[in-house]
């Protein structure tokens, strides 16, 4: 029996060593670049290196996506991707399963991916930990404005190629310690700072629903919900969000204490200020319901 186990161990060792020595790193690297270009053709991609580490761990180094003819400043960069198959879990679940980890800037995305075949599809689960948007310039370019903050949260992606080619997503997202630039000032404010913004995101393909949205800002506290329709061309994306905010004193900073401001504050004393944001994702309009005329009057006083 000891001899049998010895030969088995020796044979397994040779197999592992052979896979490590004969691993086609350059072929895998080029294939990754080609697949990324197919999935995300608006960017051109460069993968710096690929290696197989024992035991059966795939390590990909420096995945960078560039816009236009740029080659120096990537719009998105993954410092490292680690994929490690979980053989015991794959056998017990009768599905291919692997753990993965991406490192983006000082943050990370880590989780489990499962694949049961073309008919049943697969599932990707993950946890996002403190990814700074400064490390992903693509977001600002895509929105056409400055968006800062640190993203955390959890997500699940369902892949069902037999019944639907478009994956479904459910995610609980938090953006902390951030600010967003405003294309048009709101009561003199050219950007919106916030301590935390959270939302539950559900959708399929390009259409996503936002629920349970909350935002805590030095200017106000608010709640919101709505829908976002993304498109490959950001200018064609649409947003439709409704909500309410409870303004703080800083929201009115810069306004003189005129009759109009006193009337506005009086009307908001016992209820929040409603708002709706609709239109193109890169330049939506904002409306304040029954308070629209009062807000417009206050805006004119600031000019």
PDB file of N, CA, C and O in Angstrom, residues 68-131:
ATOM      1  N   UNK A  68      -8.600  55.334 -26.767  1.00  0.00           N
ATOM      2  CA  UNK A  68      -8.024  55.917 -27.969  1.00  0.00           C
ATOM      3  C   UNK A  68      -6.655  55.352 -28.265  1.00  0.00           C
ATOM      4  O   UNK A  68      -6.437  54.151 -28.251  1.00  0.00           O
ATOM      5  N   UNK A  69      -5.703  56.263 -28.505  1.00  0.00           N
ATOM      6  CA  UNK A  69      -4.332  55.852 -28.802  1.00  0.00           C
ATOM      7  C   UNK A  69      -3.419  55.964 -27.585  1.00  0.00           C
ATOM      8  O   UNK A  69      -2.199  55.858 -27.704  1.00  0.00           O
ATOM      9  N   UNK A  70      -3.995  56.175 -26.404  1.00  0.00           N
ATOM     10  CA  UNK A  70      -3.191  56.335 -25.197  1.00  0.00           C
ATOM     11  C   UNK A  70      -2.463  55.037 -24.857  1.00  0.00           C
ATOM     12  O   UNK A  70      -2.997  53.941 -25.019  1.00  0.00           O
ATOM     13  N   UNK A  71      -1.256  55.170 -24.359  1.00  0.00           N
ATOM     14  CA  UNK A  71      -0.481  54.003 -23.939  1.00  0.00           C
ATOM     15  C   UNK A  71       0.202  54.211 -22.588  1.00  0.00           C
ATOM     16  O   UNK A  71       0.837  53.285 -22.073  1.00  0.00           O
ATOM     17  N   UNK A  72       0.080  55.405 -22.024  1.00  0.00           N
ATOM     18  CA  UNK A  72       0.790  55.715 -20.782  1.00  0.00           C
ATOM     19  C   UNK A  72      -0.125  55.748 -19.563  1.00  0.00           C
ATOM     20  O   UNK A  72       0.248  55.270 -18.495  1.00  0.00           O
ATOM     21  N   UNK A  73      -1.321  56.341 -19.711  1.00  0.00           N
ATOM     22  CA  UNK A  73      -2.227  56.507 -18.569  1.00  0.00           C
ATOM     23  C   UNK A  73      -3.479  55.656 -18.770  1.00  0.00           C
ATOM     24  O   UNK A  73      -4.391  56.041 -19.501  1.00  0.00           O
ATOM     25  N   UNK A  74      -3.551  54.471 -18.151  1.00  0.00           N
ATOM     26  CA  UNK A  74      -4.725  53.614 -18.330  1.00  0.00           C
ATOM     27  C   UNK A  74      -5.966  54.203 -17.678  1.00  0.00           C
ATOM     28  O   UNK A  74      -5.880  54.868 -16.635  1.00  0.00           O
ATOM     29  N   UNK A  75      -7.123  53.944 -18.290  1.00  0.00           N
ATOM     30  CA  UNK A  75      -8.394  54.376 -17.723  1.00  0.00           C
ATOM     31  C   UNK A  75      -8.877  53.403 -16.650  1.00  0.00           C
ATOM     32  O   UNK A  75      -9.684  53.762 -15.802  1.00  0.00           O
ATOM     33  N   UNK A  76      -8.390  52.180 -16.734  1.00  0.00           N
ATOM     34  CA  UNK A  76      -8.684  51.198 -15.692  1.00  0.00           C
ATOM     35  C   UNK A  76      -7.496  50.245 -15.611  1.00  0.00           C
ATOM     36  O   UNK A  76      -6.904  49.877 -16.636  1.00  0.00           O
ATOM     37  N   UNK A  77      -7.130  49.872 -14.398  1.00  0.00           N
ATOM     38  CA  UNK A  77      -5.962  49.006 -14.227  1.00  0.00           C
ATOM     39  C   UNK A  77      -6.189  48.068 -13.042  1.00  0.00           C
ATOM     40  O   UNK A  77      -6.528  48.511 -11.939  1.00  0.00           O
ATOM     41  N   UNK A  78      -6.033  46.796 -13.298  1.00  0.00           N
ATOM     42  CA  UNK A  78      -6.056  45.778 -12.254  1.00  0.00           C
ATOM     43  C   UNK A  78      -4.609  45.400 -11.973  1.00  0.00           C
ATOM     44  O   UNK A  78      -3.907  44.894 -12.856  1.00  0.00           O
ATOM     45  N   UNK A  79      -4.143  45.692 -10.777  1.00  0.00           N
ATOM     46  CA  UNK A  79      -2.741  45.422 -10.452  1.00  0.00           C
ATOM     47  C   UNK A  79      -2.422  43.933 -10.495  1.00  0.00           C
ATOM     48  O   UNK A  79      -1.356  43.523 -10.980  1.00  0.00           O
ATOM     49  N   UNK A  80      -3.374  43.138 -10.019  1.00  0.00           N
ATOM     50  CA  UNK A  80      -3.144  41.707 -10.007  1.00  0.00           C
ATOM     51  C   UNK A  80      -4.467  40.957  -9.961  1.00  0.00           C
ATOM     52  O   UNK A  80      -5.410  41.381  -9.307  1.00  0.00           O
ATOM     53  N   UNK A  81      -4.535  39.836 -10.684  1.00  0.00           N
ATOM     54  CA  UNK A  81      -5.679  38.934 -10.657  1.00  0.00           C
ATOM     55  C   UNK A  81      -5.175  37.545 -10.303  1.00  0.00           C
ATOM     56  O   UNK A  81      -4.258  37.032 -10.940  1.00  0.00           O
ATOM     57  N   UNK A  82      -5.774  36.951  -9.271  1.00  0.00           N
ATOM     58  CA  UNK A  82      -5.425  35.600  -8.847  1.00  0.00           C
ATOM     59  C   UNK A  82      -6.663  34.718  -9.007  1.00  0.00           C
ATOM     60  O   UNK A  82      -7.745  35.061  -8.518  1.00  0.00           O
ATOM     61  N   UNK A  83      -6.519  33.596  -9.692  1.00  0.00           N
ATOM     62  CA  UNK A  83      -7.604  32.620  -9.842  1.00  0.00           C
ATOM     63  C   UNK A  83      -7.088  31.270  -9.390  1.00  0.00           C
ATOM     64  O   UNK A  83      -6.068  30.791  -9.895  1.00  0.00           O
ATOM     65  N   UNK A  84      -7.785  30.651  -8.423  1.00  0.00           N
ATOM     66  CA  UNK A  84      -7.369  29.353  -7.919  1.00  0.00           C
ATOM     67  C   UNK A  84      -8.547  28.389  -7.901  1.00  0.00           C
ATOM     68  O   UNK A  84      -9.508  28.578  -7.151  1.00  0.00           O
ATOM     69  N   UNK A  85      -8.524  27.347  -8.750  1.00  0.00           N
ATOM     70  CA  UNK A  85      -9.605  26.364  -8.751  1.00  0.00           C
ATOM     71  C   UNK A  85      -9.758  25.699  -7.393  1.00  0.00           C
ATOM     72  O   UNK A  85      -8.764  25.421  -6.708  1.00  0.00           O
ATOM     73  N   UNK A  86     -11.008  25.458  -7.005  1.00  0.00           N
ATOM     74  CA  UNK A  86     -11.304  24.745  -5.765  1.00  0.00           C
ATOM     75  C   UNK A  86     -11.748  23.336  -6.166  1.00  0.00           C
ATOM     76  O   UNK A  86     -12.924  23.098  -6.436  1.00  0.00           O
ATOM     77  N   UNK A  87     -10.808  22.403  -6.226  1.00  0.00           N
ATOM     78  CA  UNK A  87     -11.098  21.059  -6.729  1.00  0.00           C
ATOM     79  C   UNK A  87     -12.094  20.294  -5.856  1.00  0.00           C
ATOM     80  O   UNK A  87     -13.036  19.683  -6.383  1.00  0.00           O
ATOM     81  N   UNK A  88     -11.951  20.288  -4.520  1.00  0.00           N
ATOM     82  CA  UNK A  88     -12.942  19.564  -3.707  1.00  0.00           C
ATOM     83  C   UNK A  88     -14.365  20.110  -3.892  1.00  0.00           C
ATOM     84  O   UNK A  88     -15.321  19.337  -4.015  1.00  0.00           O
ATOM     85  N   UNK A  89     -14.497  21.444  -3.930  1.00  0.00           N
ATOM     86  CA  UNK A  89     -15.830  22.031  -4.115  1.00  0.00           C
ATOM     87  C   UNK A  89     -16.367  21.728  -5.505  1.00  0.00           C
ATOM     88  O   UNK A  89     -17.577  21.523  -5.685  1.00  0.00           O
ATOM     89  N   UNK A  90     -15.491  21.688  -6.505  1.00  0.00           N
ATOM     90  CA  UNK A  90     -15.923  21.385  -7.869  1.00  0.00           C
ATOM     91  C   UNK A  90     -16.458  19.969  -7.962  1.00  0.00           C
ATOM     92  O   UNK A  90     -17.474  19.707  -8.624  1.00  0.00           O
ATOM     93  N   UNK A  91     -15.783  19.035  -7.288  1.00  0.00           N
ATOM     94  CA  UNK A  91     -16.224  17.640  -7.315  1.00  0.00           C
ATOM     95  C   UNK A  91     -17.548  17.475  -6.589  1.00  0.00           C
ATOM     96  O   UNK A  91     -18.481  16.822  -7.082  1.00  0.00           O
ATOM     97  N   UNK A  92     -17.659  18.081  -5.392  1.00  0.00           N
ATOM     98  CA  UNK A  92     -18.873  17.898  -4.592  1.00  0.00           C
ATOM     99  C   UNK A  92     -20.090  18.573  -5.215  1.00  0.00           C
ATOM    100  O   UNK A  92     -21.216  18.082  -5.101  1.00  0.00           O
ATOM    101  N   UNK A  93     -19.892  19.716  -5.902  1.00  0.00           N
ATOM    102  CA  UNK A  93     -21.021  20.437  -6.502  1.00  0.00           C
ATOM    103  C   UNK A  93     -21.245  20.076  -7.963  1.00  0.00           C
ATOM    104  O   UNK A  93     -22.200  20.541  -8.576  1.00  0.00           O
ATOM    105  N   UNK A  94     -20.338  19.268  -8.523  1.00  0.00           N
ATOM    106  CA  UNK A  94     -20.410  18.889  -9.940  1.00  0.00           C
ATOM    107  C   UNK A  94     -20.445  20.116 -10.841  1.00  0.00           C
ATOM    108  O   UNK A  94     -21.166  20.174 -11.843  1.00  0.00           O
ATOM    109  N   UNK A  95     -19.692  21.100 -10.463  1.00  0.00           N
ATOM    110  CA  UNK A  95     -19.578  22.339 -11.246  1.00  0.00           C
ATOM    111  C   UNK A  95     -18.171  22.884 -11.045  1.00  0.00           C
ATOM    112  O   UNK A  95     -17.590  22.746  -9.968  1.00  0.00           O
ATOM    113  N   UNK A  96     -17.631  23.493 -12.086  1.00  0.00           N
ATOM    114  CA  UNK A  96     -16.311  24.104 -11.948  1.00  0.00           C
ATOM    115  C   UNK A  96     -16.407  25.291 -11.003  1.00  0.00           C
ATOM    116  O   UNK A  96     -17.281  26.149 -11.157  1.00  0.00           O
ATOM    117  N   UNK A  97     -15.526  25.333 -10.026  1.00  0.00           N
ATOM    118  CA  UNK A  97     -15.557  26.396  -9.025  1.00  0.00           C
ATOM    119  C   UNK A  97     -14.148  26.888  -8.770  1.00  0.00           C
ATOM    120  O   UNK A  97     -13.205  26.107  -8.695  1.00  0.00           O
ATOM    121  N   UNK A  98     -14.014  28.203  -8.625  1.00  0.00           N
ATOM    122  CA  UNK A  98     -12.696  28.790  -8.380  1.00  0.00           C
ATOM    123  C   UNK A  98     -12.833  30.027  -7.504  1.00  0.00           C
ATOM    124  O   UNK A  98     -13.834  30.754  -7.582  1.00  0.00           O
ATOM    125  N   UNK A  99     -11.840  30.256  -6.681  1.00  0.00           N
ATOM    126  CA  UNK A  99     -11.743  31.498  -5.920  1.00  0.00           C
ATOM    127  C   UNK A  99     -10.968  32.511  -6.759  1.00  0.00           C
ATOM    128  O   UNK A  99     -10.077  32.140  -7.519  1.00  0.00           O
ATOM    129  N   UNK A 100     -11.302  33.772  -6.612  1.00  0.00           N
ATOM    130  CA  UNK A 100     -10.595  34.800  -7.365  1.00  0.00           C
ATOM    131  C   UNK A 100     -10.376  36.031  -6.492  1.00  0.00           C
ATOM    132  O   UNK A 100     -11.088  36.261  -5.506  1.00  0.00           O
ATOM    133  N   UNK A 101      -9.409  36.841  -6.897  1.00  0.00           N
ATOM    134  CA  UNK A 101      -9.119  38.093  -6.213  1.00  0.00           C
ATOM    135  C   UNK A 101      -8.502  39.068  -7.207  1.00  0.00           C
ATOM    136  O   UNK A 101      -7.553  38.723  -7.924  1.00  0.00           O
ATOM    137  N   UNK A 102      -9.077  40.271  -7.283  1.00  0.00           N
ATOM    138  CA  UNK A 102      -8.523  41.345  -8.097  1.00  0.00           C
ATOM    139  C   UNK A 102      -8.063  42.450  -7.161  1.00  0.00           C
ATOM    140  O   UNK A 102      -8.760  42.795  -6.199  1.00  0.00           O
ATOM    141  N   UNK A 103      -6.909  43.025  -7.451  1.00  0.00           N
ATOM    142  CA  UNK A 103      -6.398  44.157  -6.682  1.00  0.00           C
ATOM    143  C   UNK A 103      -6.401  45.383  -7.586  1.00  0.00           C
ATOM    144  O   UNK A 103      -5.754  45.388  -8.640  1.00  0.00           O
ATOM    145  N   UNK A 104      -7.170  46.401  -7.182  1.00  0.00           N
ATOM    146  CA  UNK A 104      -7.306  47.637  -7.954  1.00  0.00           C
ATOM    147  C   UNK A 104      -6.903  48.792  -7.049  1.00  0.00           C
ATOM    148  O   UNK A 104      -7.589  49.095  -6.074  1.00  0.00           O
ATOM    149  N   UNK A 105      -5.780  49.435  -7.375  1.00  0.00           N
ATOM    150  CA  UNK A 105      -5.267  50.471  -6.482  1.00  0.00           C
ATOM    151  C   UNK A 105      -4.986  49.860  -5.122  1.00  0.00           C
ATOM    152  O   UNK A 105      -4.337  48.829  -4.997  1.00  0.00           O
ATOM    153  N   UNK A 106      -5.535  50.480  -4.068  1.00  0.00           N
ATOM    154  CA  UNK A 106      -5.369  49.956  -2.718  1.00  0.00           C
ATOM    155  C   UNK A 106      -6.545  49.087  -2.294  1.00  0.00           C
ATOM    156  O   UNK A 106      -6.593  48.608  -1.160  1.00  0.00           O
ATOM    157  N   UNK A 107      -7.523  48.892  -3.198  1.00  0.00           N
ATOM    158  CA  UNK A 107      -8.698  48.097  -2.885  1.00  0.00           C
ATOM    159  C   UNK A 107      -8.674  46.739  -3.571  1.00  0.00           C
ATOM    160  O   UNK A 107      -7.713  46.377  -4.246  1.00  0.00           O
ATOM    161  N   UNK A 108      -9.752  45.987  -3.371  1.00  0.00           N
ATOM    162  CA  UNK A 108      -9.794  44.634  -3.932  1.00  0.00           C
ATOM    163  C   UNK A 108     -11.225  44.181  -4.182  1.00  0.00           C
ATOM    164  O   UNK A 108     -12.183  44.728  -3.630  1.00  0.00           O
ATOM    165  N   UNK A 109     -11.349  43.172  -5.047  1.00  0.00           N
ATOM    166  CA  UNK A 109     -12.590  42.436  -5.261  1.00  0.00           C
ATOM    167  C   UNK A 109     -12.244  40.969  -5.125  1.00  0.00           C
ATOM    168  O   UNK A 109     -11.332  40.476  -5.795  1.00  0.00           O
ATOM    169  N   UNK A 110     -12.950  40.250  -4.249  1.00  0.00           N
ATOM    170  CA  UNK A 110     -12.639  38.842  -4.033  1.00  0.00           C
ATOM    171  C   UNK A 110     -13.930  38.057  -3.889  1.00  0.00           C
ATOM    172  O   UNK A 110     -14.940  38.570  -3.390  1.00  0.00           O
ATOM    173  N   UNK A 111     -13.890  36.795  -4.347  1.00  0.00           N
ATOM    174  CA  UNK A 111     -15.090  35.989  -4.235  1.00  0.00           C
ATOM    175  C   UNK A 111     -14.924  34.628  -4.874  1.00  0.00           C
ATOM    176  O   UNK A 111     -13.815  34.108  -4.998  1.00  0.00           O
ATOM    177  N   UNK A 112     -16.072  34.066  -5.303  1.00  0.00           N
ATOM    178  CA  UNK A 112     -16.129  32.720  -5.850  1.00  0.00           C
ATOM    179  C   UNK A 112     -16.875  32.754  -7.175  1.00  0.00           C
ATOM    180  O   UNK A 112     -17.899  33.438  -7.307  1.00  0.00           O
ATOM    181  N   UNK A 113     -16.362  32.011  -8.157  1.00  0.00           N
ATOM    182  CA  UNK A 113     -17.025  31.870  -9.452  1.00  0.00           C
ATOM    183  C   UNK A 113     -17.354  30.394  -9.681  1.00  0.00           C
ATOM    184  O   UNK A 113     -16.523  29.517  -9.416  1.00  0.00           O
ATOM    185  N   UNK A 114     -18.591  30.120 -10.159  1.00  0.00           N
ATOM    186  CA  UNK A 114     -19.009  28.745 -10.442  1.00  0.00           C
ATOM    187  C   UNK A 114     -19.547  28.665 -11.861  1.00  0.00           C
ATOM    188  O   UNK A 114     -20.224  29.593 -12.324  1.00  0.00           O
ATOM    189  N   UNK A 115     -19.284  27.555 -12.534  1.00  0.00           N
ATOM    190  CA  UNK A 115     -19.766  27.367 -13.905  1.00  0.00           C
ATOM    191  C   UNK A 115     -20.264  25.935 -14.045  1.00  0.00           C
ATOM    192  O   UNK A 115     -19.530  24.969 -13.850  1.00  0.00           O
ATOM    193  N   UNK A 116     -21.574  25.799 -14.416  1.00  0.00           N
ATOM    194  CA  UNK A 116     -22.202  24.482 -14.523  1.00  0.00           C
ATOM    195  C   UNK A 116     -22.429  24.052 -15.966  1.00  0.00           C
ATOM    196  O   UNK A 116     -23.058  23.027 -16.207  1.00  0.00           O
ATOM    197  N   UNK A 117     -21.942  24.826 -16.934  1.00  0.00           N
ATOM    198  CA  UNK A 117     -22.102  24.456 -18.328  1.00  0.00           C
ATOM    199  C   UNK A 117     -22.978  25.425 -19.087  1.00  0.00           C
ATOM    200  O   UNK A 117     -23.626  26.312 -18.505  1.00  0.00           O
ATOM    201  N   UNK A 118     -23.035  25.271 -20.407  1.00  0.00           N
ATOM    202  CA  UNK A 118     -23.781  26.193 -21.255  1.00  0.00           C
ATOM    203  C   UNK A 118     -25.261  26.229 -20.925  1.00  0.00           C
ATOM    204  O   UNK A 118     -25.916  27.268 -21.019  1.00  0.00           O
ATOM    205  N   UNK A 119     -25.832  25.094 -20.533  1.00  0.00           N
ATOM    206  CA  UNK A 119     -27.277  25.061 -20.272  1.00  0.00           C
ATOM    207  C   UNK A 119     -27.634  25.742 -18.959  1.00  0.00           C
ATOM    208  O   UNK A 119     -28.550  26.561 -18.899  1.00  0.00           O
ATOM    209  N   UNK A 120     -26.903  25.406 -17.910  1.00  0.00           N
ATOM    210  CA  UNK A 120     -27.231  25.936 -16.580  1.00  0.00           C
ATOM    211  C   UNK A 120     -26.496  27.232 -16.243  1.00  0.00           C
ATOM    212  O   UNK A 120     -26.867  27.935 -15.309  1.00  0.00           O
ATOM    213  N   UNK A 121     -25.448  27.552 -16.996  1.00  0.00           N
ATOM    214  CA  UNK A 121     -24.747  28.808 -16.770  1.00  0.00           C
ATOM    215  C   UNK A 121     -23.901  28.796 -15.513  1.00  0.00           C
ATOM    216  O   UNK A 121     -23.396  27.756 -15.080  1.00  0.00           O
ATOM    217  N   UNK A 122     -23.755  29.958 -14.908  1.00  0.00           N
ATOM    218  CA  UNK A 122     -22.892  30.064 -13.741  1.00  0.00           C
ATOM    219  C   UNK A 122     -23.277  31.222 -12.850  1.00  0.00           C
ATOM    220  O   UNK A 122     -24.283  31.911 -13.063  1.00  0.00           O
ATOM    221  N   UNK A 123     -22.430  31.440 -11.856  1.00  0.00           N
ATOM    222  CA  UNK A 123     -22.707  32.455 -10.840  1.00  0.00           C
ATOM    223  C   UNK A 123     -21.372  32.998 -10.330  1.00  0.00           C
ATOM    224  O   UNK A 123     -20.438  32.238 -10.089  1.00  0.00           O
ATOM    225  N   UNK A 124     -21.303  34.313 -10.181  1.00  0.00           N
ATOM    226  CA  UNK A 124     -20.122  34.965  -9.626  1.00  0.00           C
ATOM    227  C   UNK A 124     -20.551  35.766  -8.403  1.00  0.00           C
ATOM    228  O   UNK A 124     -21.448  36.616  -8.502  1.00  0.00           O
ATOM    229  N   UNK A 125     -19.941  35.482  -7.273  1.00  0.00           N
ATOM    230  CA  UNK A 125     -20.217  36.219  -6.043  1.00  0.00           C
ATOM    231  C   UNK A 125     -18.941  36.934  -5.617  1.00  0.00           C
ATOM    232  O   UNK A 125     -17.842  36.404  -5.800  1.00  0.00           O
ATOM    233  N   UNK A 126     -19.103  38.122  -5.058  1.00  0.00           N
ATOM    234  CA  UNK A 126     -17.907  38.836  -4.666  1.00  0.00           C
ATOM    235  C   UNK A 126     -18.147  39.916  -3.631  1.00  0.00           C
ATOM    236  O   UNK A 126     -19.284  40.341  -3.400  1.00  0.00           O
ATOM    237  N   UNK A 127     -17.059  40.353  -3.032  1.00  0.00           N
ATOM    238  CA  UNK A 127     -17.058  41.446  -2.064  1.00  0.00           C
ATOM    239  C   UNK A 127     -16.071  42.506  -2.533  1.00  0.00           C
ATOM    240  O   UNK A 127     -14.912  42.187  -2.830  1.00  0.00           O
ATOM    241  N   UNK A 128     -16.532  43.728  -2.611  1.00  0.00           N
ATOM    242  CA  UNK A 128     -15.695  44.862  -3.007  1.00  0.00           C
ATOM    243  C   UNK A 128     -15.219  45.565  -1.736  1.00  0.00           C
ATOM    244  O   UNK A 128     -16.035  45.886  -0.864  1.00  0.00           O
ATOM    245  N   UNK A 129     -13.934  45.808  -1.647  1.00  0.00           N
ATOM    246  CA  UNK A 129     -13.380  46.440  -0.452  1.00  0.00           C
ATOM    247  C   UNK A 129     -12.567  47.684  -0.829  1.00  0.00           C
ATOM    248  O   UNK A 129     -11.497  47.578  -1.425  1.00  0.00           O
ATOM    249  N   UNK A 130     -13.130  48.830  -0.528  1.00  0.00           N
ATOM    250  CA  UNK A 130     -12.433  50.122  -0.549  1.00  0.00           C
ATOM    251  C   UNK A 130     -11.633  50.358  -1.837  1.00  0.00           C
ATOM    252  O   UNK A 130     -10.423  50.599  -1.802  1.00  0.00           O
ATOM    253  N   UNK A 131     -12.327  50.306  -2.957  1.00  0.00           N
ATOM    254  CA  UNK A 131     -11.697  50.660  -4.226  1.00  0.00           C
ATOM    255  C   UNK A 131     -11.858  52.166  -4.440  1.00  0.00           C
ATOM    256  O   UNK A 131     -12.976  52.668  -4.560  1.00  0.00           O
TER     257      UNK A 131
END
